[in-house]
Coordinates of C-alpha atoms and ligand atoms in Angstrom, one line a residue:
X1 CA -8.9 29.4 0.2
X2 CA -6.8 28.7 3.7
X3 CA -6.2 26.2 6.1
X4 CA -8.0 27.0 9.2
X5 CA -7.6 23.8 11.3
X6 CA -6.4 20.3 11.6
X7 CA -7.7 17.7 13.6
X8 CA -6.1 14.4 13.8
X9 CA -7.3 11.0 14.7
X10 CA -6.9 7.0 15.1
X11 CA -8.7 4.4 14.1
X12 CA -8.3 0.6 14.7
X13 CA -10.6 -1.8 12.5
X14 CA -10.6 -5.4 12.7
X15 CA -9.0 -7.4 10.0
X16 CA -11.6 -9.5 8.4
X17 CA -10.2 -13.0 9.2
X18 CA -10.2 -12.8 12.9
X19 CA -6.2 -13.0 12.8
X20 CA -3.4 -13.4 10.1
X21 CA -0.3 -14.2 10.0
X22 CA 2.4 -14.2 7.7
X23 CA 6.5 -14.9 7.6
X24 CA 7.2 -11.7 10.2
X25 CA 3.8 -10.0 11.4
X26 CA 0.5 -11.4 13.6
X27 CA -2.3 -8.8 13.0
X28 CA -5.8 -8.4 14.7
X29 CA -6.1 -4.7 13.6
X30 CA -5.4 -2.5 10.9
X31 CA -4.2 1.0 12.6
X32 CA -5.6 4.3 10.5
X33 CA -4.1 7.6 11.9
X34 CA -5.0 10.3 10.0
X35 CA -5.8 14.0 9.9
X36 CA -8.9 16.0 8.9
X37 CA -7.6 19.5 7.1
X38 CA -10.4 21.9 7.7
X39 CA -10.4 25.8 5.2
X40 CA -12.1 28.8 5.5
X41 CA -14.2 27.6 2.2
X42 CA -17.0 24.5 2.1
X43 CA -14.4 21.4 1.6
X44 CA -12.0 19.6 4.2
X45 CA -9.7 16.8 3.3
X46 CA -8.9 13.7 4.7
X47 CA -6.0 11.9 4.8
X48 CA -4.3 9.0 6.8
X49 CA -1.4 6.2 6.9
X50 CA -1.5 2.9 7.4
X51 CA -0.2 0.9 10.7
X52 CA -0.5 -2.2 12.8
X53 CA -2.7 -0.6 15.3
X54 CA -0.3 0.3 17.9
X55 CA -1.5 2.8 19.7
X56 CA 1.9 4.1 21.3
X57 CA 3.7 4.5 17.8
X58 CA 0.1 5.7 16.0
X59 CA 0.1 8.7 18.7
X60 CA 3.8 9.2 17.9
X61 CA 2.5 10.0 14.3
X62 CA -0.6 11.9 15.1
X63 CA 1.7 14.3 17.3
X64 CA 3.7 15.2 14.6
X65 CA 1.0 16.3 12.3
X66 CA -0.5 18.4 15.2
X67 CA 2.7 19.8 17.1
X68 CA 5.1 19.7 14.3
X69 CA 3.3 20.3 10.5
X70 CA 0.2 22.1 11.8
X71 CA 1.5 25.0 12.7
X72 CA 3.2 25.5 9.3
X73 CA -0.6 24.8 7.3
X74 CA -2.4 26.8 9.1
X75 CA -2.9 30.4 7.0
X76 CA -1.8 28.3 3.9
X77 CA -3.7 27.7 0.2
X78 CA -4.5 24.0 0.5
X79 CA -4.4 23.8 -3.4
X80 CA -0.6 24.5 -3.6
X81 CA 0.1 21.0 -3.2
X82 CA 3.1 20.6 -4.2
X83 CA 4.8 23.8 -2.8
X84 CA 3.7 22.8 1.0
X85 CA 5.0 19.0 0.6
X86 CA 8.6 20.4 -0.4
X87 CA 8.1 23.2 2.3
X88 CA 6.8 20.3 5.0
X89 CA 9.8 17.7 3.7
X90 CA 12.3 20.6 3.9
X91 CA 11.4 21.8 7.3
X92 CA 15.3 21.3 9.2
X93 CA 14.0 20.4 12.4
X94 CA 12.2 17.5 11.2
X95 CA 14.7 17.1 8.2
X96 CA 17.4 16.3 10.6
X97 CA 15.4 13.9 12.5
X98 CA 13.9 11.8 10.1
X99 CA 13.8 11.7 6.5
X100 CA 11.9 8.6 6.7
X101 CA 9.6 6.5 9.3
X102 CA 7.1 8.3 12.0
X103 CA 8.0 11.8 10.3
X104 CA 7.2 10.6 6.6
X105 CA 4.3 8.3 7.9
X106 CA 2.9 11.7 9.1
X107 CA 3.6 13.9 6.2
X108 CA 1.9 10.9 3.9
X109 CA -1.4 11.3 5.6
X110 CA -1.0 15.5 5.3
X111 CA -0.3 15.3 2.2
X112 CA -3.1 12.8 1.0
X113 CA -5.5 15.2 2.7
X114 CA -4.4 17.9 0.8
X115 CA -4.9 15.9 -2.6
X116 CA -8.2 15.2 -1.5
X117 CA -8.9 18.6 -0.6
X118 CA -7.7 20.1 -3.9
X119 CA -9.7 17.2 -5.7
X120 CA -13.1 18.1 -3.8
X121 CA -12.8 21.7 -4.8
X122 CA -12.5 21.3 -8.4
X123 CA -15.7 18.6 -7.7
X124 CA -14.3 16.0 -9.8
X125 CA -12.7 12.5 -8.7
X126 CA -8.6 12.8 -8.1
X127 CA -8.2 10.5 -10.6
X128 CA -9.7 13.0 -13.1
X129 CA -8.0 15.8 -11.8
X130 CA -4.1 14.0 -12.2
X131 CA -5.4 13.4 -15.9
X132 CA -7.1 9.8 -16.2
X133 CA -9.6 8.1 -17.7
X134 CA -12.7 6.8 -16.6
X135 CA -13.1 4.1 -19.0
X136 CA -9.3 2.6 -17.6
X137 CA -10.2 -0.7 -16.0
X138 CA -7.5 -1.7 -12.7
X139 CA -7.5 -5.4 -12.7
X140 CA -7.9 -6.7 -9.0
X141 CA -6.1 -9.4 -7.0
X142 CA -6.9 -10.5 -3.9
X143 CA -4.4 -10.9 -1.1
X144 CA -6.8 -11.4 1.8
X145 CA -6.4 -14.6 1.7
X146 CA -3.0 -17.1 1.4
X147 CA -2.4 -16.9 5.7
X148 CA 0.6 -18.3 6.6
X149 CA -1.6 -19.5 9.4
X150 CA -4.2 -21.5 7.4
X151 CA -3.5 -25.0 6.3
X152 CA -3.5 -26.2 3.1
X153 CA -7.0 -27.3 2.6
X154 CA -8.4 -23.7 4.0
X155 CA -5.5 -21.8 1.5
X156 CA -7.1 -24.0 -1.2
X157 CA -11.0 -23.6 0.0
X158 CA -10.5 -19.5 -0.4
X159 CA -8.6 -19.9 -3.7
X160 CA -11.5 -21.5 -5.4
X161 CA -13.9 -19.2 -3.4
X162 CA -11.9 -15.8 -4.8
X163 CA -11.7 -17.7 -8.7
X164 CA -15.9 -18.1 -8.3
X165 CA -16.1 -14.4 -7.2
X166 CA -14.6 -13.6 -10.4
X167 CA -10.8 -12.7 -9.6
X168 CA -8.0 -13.7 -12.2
X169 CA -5.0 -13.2 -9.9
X170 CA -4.3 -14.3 -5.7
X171 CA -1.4 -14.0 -4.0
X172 CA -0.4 -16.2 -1.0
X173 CA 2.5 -15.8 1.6
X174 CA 5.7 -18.0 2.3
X175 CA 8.2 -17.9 4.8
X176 CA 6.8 -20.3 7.0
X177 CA 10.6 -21.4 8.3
X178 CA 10.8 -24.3 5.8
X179 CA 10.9 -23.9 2.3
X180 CA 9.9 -27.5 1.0
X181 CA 6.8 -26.6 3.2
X182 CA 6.3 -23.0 1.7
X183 CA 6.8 -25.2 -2.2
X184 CA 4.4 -27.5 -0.5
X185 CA 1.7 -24.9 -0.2
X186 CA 2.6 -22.9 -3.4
X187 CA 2.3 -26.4 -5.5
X188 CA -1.7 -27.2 -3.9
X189 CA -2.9 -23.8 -4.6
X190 CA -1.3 -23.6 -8.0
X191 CA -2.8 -27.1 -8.4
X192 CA -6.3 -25.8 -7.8
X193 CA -6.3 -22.9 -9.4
X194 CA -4.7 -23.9 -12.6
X195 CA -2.5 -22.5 -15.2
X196 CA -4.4 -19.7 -16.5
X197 CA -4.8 -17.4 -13.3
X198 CA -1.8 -15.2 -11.9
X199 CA -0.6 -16.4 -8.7
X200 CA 2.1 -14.2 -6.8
X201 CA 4.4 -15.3 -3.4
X202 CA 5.5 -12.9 -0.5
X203 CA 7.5 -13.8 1.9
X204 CA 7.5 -10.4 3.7
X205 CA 11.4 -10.1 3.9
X206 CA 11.9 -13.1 5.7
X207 CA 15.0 -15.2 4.1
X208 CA 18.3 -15.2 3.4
X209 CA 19.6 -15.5 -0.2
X210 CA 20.4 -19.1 -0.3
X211 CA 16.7 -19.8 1.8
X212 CA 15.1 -17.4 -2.2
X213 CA 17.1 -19.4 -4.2
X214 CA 16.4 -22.4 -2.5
X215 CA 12.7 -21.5 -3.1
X216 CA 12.7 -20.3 -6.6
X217 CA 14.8 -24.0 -7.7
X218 CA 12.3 -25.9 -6.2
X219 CA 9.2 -23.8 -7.8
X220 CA 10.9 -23.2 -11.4
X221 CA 7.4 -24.9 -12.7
X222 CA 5.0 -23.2 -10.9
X223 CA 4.8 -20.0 -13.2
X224 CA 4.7 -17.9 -10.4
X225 CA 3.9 -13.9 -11.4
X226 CA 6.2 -12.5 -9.0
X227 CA 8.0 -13.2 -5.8
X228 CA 7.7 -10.5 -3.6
X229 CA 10.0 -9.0 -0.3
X230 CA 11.7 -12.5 -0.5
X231 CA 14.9 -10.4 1.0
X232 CA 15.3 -7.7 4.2
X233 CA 13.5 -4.8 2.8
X234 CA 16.9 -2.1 2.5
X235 CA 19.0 -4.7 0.9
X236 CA 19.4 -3.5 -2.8
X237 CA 22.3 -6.2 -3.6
X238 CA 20.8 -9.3 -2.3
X239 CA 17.7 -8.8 -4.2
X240 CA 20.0 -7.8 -7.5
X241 CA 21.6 -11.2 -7.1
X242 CA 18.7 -13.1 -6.4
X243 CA 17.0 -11.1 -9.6
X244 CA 20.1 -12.3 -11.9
X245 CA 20.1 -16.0 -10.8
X246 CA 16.7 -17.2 -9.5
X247 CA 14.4 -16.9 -12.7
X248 CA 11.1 -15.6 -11.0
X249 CA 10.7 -11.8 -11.2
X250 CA 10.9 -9.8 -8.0
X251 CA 8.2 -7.6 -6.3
X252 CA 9.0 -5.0 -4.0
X253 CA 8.8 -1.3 -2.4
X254 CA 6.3 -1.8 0.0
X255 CA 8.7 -1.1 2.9
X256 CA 10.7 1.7 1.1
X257 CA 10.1 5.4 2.4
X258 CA 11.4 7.6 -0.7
X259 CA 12.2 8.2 -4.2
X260 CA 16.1 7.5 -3.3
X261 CA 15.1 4.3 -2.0
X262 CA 13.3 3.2 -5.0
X263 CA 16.1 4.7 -7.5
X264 CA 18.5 2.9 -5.7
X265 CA 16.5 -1.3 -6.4
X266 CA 15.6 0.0 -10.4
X267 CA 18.9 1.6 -11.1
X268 CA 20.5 -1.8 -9.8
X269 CA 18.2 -4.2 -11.8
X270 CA 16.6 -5.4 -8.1
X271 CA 12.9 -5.4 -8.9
X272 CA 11.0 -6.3 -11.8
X273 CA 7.3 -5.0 -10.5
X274 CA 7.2 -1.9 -7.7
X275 CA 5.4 -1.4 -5.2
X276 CA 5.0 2.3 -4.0
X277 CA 3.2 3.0 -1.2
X278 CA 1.0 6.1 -0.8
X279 CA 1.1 5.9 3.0
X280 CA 4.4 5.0 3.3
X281 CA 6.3 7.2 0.5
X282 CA 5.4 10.8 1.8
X283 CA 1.8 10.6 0.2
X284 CA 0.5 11.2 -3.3
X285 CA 3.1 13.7 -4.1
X286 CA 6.0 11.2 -3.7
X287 CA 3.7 8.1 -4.9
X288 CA 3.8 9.9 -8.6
X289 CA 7.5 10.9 -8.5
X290 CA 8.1 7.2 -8.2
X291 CA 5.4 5.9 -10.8
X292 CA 6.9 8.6 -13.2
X293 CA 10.8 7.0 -12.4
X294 CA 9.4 3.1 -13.0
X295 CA 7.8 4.3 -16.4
X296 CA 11.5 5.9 -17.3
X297 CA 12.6 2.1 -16.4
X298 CA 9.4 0.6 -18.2
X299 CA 9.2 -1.2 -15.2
X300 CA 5.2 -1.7 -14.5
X301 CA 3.4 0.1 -11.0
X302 CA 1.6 -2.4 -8.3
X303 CA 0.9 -0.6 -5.6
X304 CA 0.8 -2.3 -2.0
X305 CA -2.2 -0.6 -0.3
X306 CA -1.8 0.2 3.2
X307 CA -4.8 2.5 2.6
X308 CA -6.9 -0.7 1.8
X309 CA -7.1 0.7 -2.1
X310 CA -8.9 3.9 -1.5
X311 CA -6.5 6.3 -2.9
X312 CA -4.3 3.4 -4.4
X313 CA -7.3 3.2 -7.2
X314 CA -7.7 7.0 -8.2
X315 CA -3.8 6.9 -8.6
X316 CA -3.5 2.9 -10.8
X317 CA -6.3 4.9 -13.2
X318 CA -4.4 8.0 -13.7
X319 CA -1.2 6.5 -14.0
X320 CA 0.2 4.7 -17.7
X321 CA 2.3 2.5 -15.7
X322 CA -0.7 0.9 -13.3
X323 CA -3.0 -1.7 -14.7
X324 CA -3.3 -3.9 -11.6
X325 CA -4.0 -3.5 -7.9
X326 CA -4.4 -5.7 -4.9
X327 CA -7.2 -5.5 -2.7
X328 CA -8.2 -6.5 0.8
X329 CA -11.8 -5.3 2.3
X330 CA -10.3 -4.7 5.6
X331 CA -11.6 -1.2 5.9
X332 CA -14.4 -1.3 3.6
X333 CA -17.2 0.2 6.2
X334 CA -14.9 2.7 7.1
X335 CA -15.2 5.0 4.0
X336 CA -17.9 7.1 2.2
X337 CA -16.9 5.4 -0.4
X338 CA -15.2 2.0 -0.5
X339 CA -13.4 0.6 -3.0
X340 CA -15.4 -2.3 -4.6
X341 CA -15.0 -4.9 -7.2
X342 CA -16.9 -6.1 -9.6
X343 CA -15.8 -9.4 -12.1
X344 CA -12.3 -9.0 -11.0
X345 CA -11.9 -5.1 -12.0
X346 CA -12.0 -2.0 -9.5
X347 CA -15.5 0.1 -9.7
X348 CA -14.4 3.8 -10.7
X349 CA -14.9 6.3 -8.1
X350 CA -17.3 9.0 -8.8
X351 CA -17.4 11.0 -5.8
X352 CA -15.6 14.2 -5.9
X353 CA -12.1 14.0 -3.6
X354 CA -9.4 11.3 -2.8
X355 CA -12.4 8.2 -1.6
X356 CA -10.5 9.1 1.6
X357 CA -13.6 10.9 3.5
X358 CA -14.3 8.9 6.8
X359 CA -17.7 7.8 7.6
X360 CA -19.2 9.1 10.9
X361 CA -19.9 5.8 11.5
X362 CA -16.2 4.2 11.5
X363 CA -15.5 7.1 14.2
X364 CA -18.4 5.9 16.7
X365 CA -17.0 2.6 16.0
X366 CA -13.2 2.1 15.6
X367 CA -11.8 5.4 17.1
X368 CA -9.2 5.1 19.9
X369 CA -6.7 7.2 22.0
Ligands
MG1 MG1 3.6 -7.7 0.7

């Protein structure tokens, strides 16, 4: 089989609540920019990163995959995944301009369209094909909900909604600029939920240490799951500290482009629960290099899902480390097929591929540029 052509695209679909907020970001869309991998056999792959929908920096990455990868797929066996993401990564003109950001954002959605590619032509689901199970259940938590722009009696209305729907585990956001406030909000919902479902806090890398430890003092009985981001994203030493002294475990990763960057917050003992990104690491490939390096640590997988879950799931049921995933529905009419779940779990995937295949659809409705 070879590569014959690639044609890349951008989508923008509305987040579901009509506008969110939390501690550092205002969102109206969810950006998709993404490439279609077409061979000289019957399959094509799909693959895409995740953005804020702006289309300036979103063209940025669609013009790397076509000017800068594309020309080195084209001719190539799609199935030798692994050999054209260390060929792609180790390219020097685009080594020597970024080893992480627009450049890895690009090679992400490559190289999950390559995964789904290779998936699709063995015909099975690419959980199946990196070894799982299809009897694994991925527990589902719901983070479309917990706005820092909701009040208190809306964060609590949607709490009780999500419990009735059948999820055991929400996460809400902090960081509103005053932590008895955030302890304020943390204390209802806990409060309404009660003591036997998981409840996590992100504060999207908004304070400083004293702000966190601030924070985790004042919520020592909440029985909080994690605290994610509750530091600048890069800053290995600050959330080592805060680990060592402020007695609620630490999320983190979803920021973090690489395998270095990850070694770096384990090695240190700076994050309890990780969060790899598919669309942010440099795709799949990367994704399991760090899954496999958090086992080594026993440290368990969460993934954050700027894909909206599709590939997230087919990864959490292949992978020993994964038995819980977040979800948000923001780009559930987008796909062939969307994630969904059901009494708090993830529905397996059957379709052959990656779930990454675009409906028609989503591109009469949400395409741009
Ligand atoms: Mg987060």
């Amino acid at each position: 089989m070879k590569i014959t052509s690639i044609e890349t695209f951008i989508l923008h679909a509305p987040v579901t609540r009509q506008g969110i907020a939390d501690s550092t970001h205002r969102l109206t869309h969810w950006g998709v920019p993404g490439v279609i991998i077409r061979t000289d056999g019957d399959v094509s792959g799909f693959g895409y990163t995740g953005t804020h929908a702006h289309l300036p920096t979103d063209r940025l990455i669609t013009q790397c995959i076509a000017e800068s990868y594309a020309p080195l797929l084209i001719g190539s066996d799609p199935l030798e995944v692994r050999s054209l993401w260390t060929k792609l990564l180790h390219h020097p003109p685009l080594q020597w301009v970024g080893r992480a950001g627009i450049t890895h954002l690009a090679l992400s959605a490559v190289d999950i369209a390559l995964w789904d590619l290779k998936a699709k032509a063995a015909q099975i689901p690419l959980w199946k094909l990196l070894g799982g199970c299809g009897d694994e259940k991925v527990r589902a938590y719901n983070t479309d909900g917990g706005w820092l722009n909701w009040t208190i009696d809306q964060l609590i209305a949607d709490a009780r909604g999500l419990l009735a729907s059948g999820y055991r585990g929400i996460k809400i956001k902090v960081g509103t600029g005053c932590v008895p406030e955030d302890v304020r909000r943390v204390q209802a919902v806990r409060q309404a939920i009660g003591s036997d479902i998981d409840l996590m806090v992100d504060a999207n890398g908004r304070w400083l240490l004293p702000d966190a430890l601030d924070f985790c003092r004042r919520i020592a009985a909440m029985d909080l799951k994690w605290l994610e981001e509750p530091l600048w994203y890069d800053d290995v030493d600050g959330h080592r500290r805060l680990a060592a002294r402020g007695g609620v475990p630490i999320a983190l990763g979803e920021q973090l482009y690489t395998i270095d960057h990850f070694k770096q917050f384990m090695a240190a003992g700076a994050v309890d629960y990780v969060q790899p990104d598919a669309v942010r690491l440099a795709g799949i490939t990367e994704w399991l290099m760090v899954a496999d390096l958090a086992l080594s640590y026993r440290l368990p997988v969460v993934s954050h899902i700027g894909d909206m879950a599709q590939v997230h799931l087919h990864l959490a049921i292949a992978h020993p480390s994964c038995h819980l995933l977040e979800y948000i529905p923001w780009l559930s009419d987008c796909f062939e097929e969307p994630a969904a779940v059901s009494e708090g779990c993830f529905v397996t995937p059957q379709q052959p591929g990656a779930s990454s295949t675009i409906r028609s659809q989503a591109f009469e409705k949400y395409r741009v540029g």
